């Protein structure tokens, strides 16, 4: 597609449940990033994938968070045993490198009740 | 390594000018600027790769002083459509534009008619 696609757009889940967030990046983009944004806050880095290299997981806040990128394309961010502090908008971005910028998806708004 | 943005908020009348600054304590290879409107994903404005480089986009331009490790975004003759939160993202590595960006906390710009 022409842009970065994220699904679902909204997710309400009960505390303690697992959730999966999906990102379909722009075809051919080398790098894929996950960030999260709490209400009125900045962009918090979570994880970064580039080609076949080992992902940079340095931003994952706890071992309840994991992500994978299959076939160098679609990525899934999984949050296990969700907590209320996980509520945020989760943004995925893809990036071709060089003198270009990130293209962000519309995000998944996660609400843990 | 999070850059510091200033000011935190700016209120303008249509037609007025504004400057948003982004400073880093680390040596920078590139600086990105994004604008995010309420409820939407951040949108890429421009990337600056070299010291002292100036770029323009509509009536929005930016400079990058590599020696001072800072970038400034200039909004000239502001329009209502310029309202939103502006984020700078810095990339500290040399030789590549890949790798994670460190985003500032954002500057909220409001333009009134």
PDB file of C-alpha atoms in Angstrom, chain A residues 7-8 11 18-22 34 68 76-79 82 108 110:
ATOM      1  CA  UNK A   7      -4.490  -2.537  13.115  1.00  0.00           C
ATOM      2  CA  UNK A   8      -6.595  -2.426  15.106  1.00  0.00           C
ATOM      3  CA  UNK A  11      -8.304  -1.719  21.308  1.00  0.00           C
ATOM      4  CA  UNK A  18      -2.593 -10.183  26.133  1.00  0.00           C
ATOM      5  CA  UNK A  19      -2.853  -7.975  23.055  1.00  0.00           C
ATOM      6  CA  UNK A  20      -1.297  -8.034  19.602  1.00  0.00           C
ATOM      7  CA  UNK A  21      -0.799  -4.928  17.533  1.00  0.00           C
ATOM      8  CA  UNK A  22      -0.008  -5.179  13.853  1.00  0.00           C
ATOM      9  CA  UNK A  34       7.635   1.081  17.191  1.00  0.00           C
ATOM     10  CA  UNK A  68       8.724  -9.600  15.731  1.00  0.00           C
ATOM     11  CA  UNK A  76       3.572  -7.559  15.446  1.00  0.00           C
ATOM     12  CA  UNK A  77       3.979  -5.963  18.865  1.00  0.00           C
ATOM     13  CA  UNK A  78       2.723  -8.182  21.669  1.00  0.00           C
ATOM     14  CA  UNK A  79       1.973  -7.013  25.187  1.00  0.00           C
ATOM     15  CA  UNK A  82      -1.513  -5.809  30.130  1.00  0.00           C
ATOM     16  CA  UNK A 108      -3.372   1.828  17.680  1.00  0.00           C
ATOM     17  CA  UNK A 110      -4.784   0.886  23.482  1.00  0.00           C
TER      18      UNK A 110
END
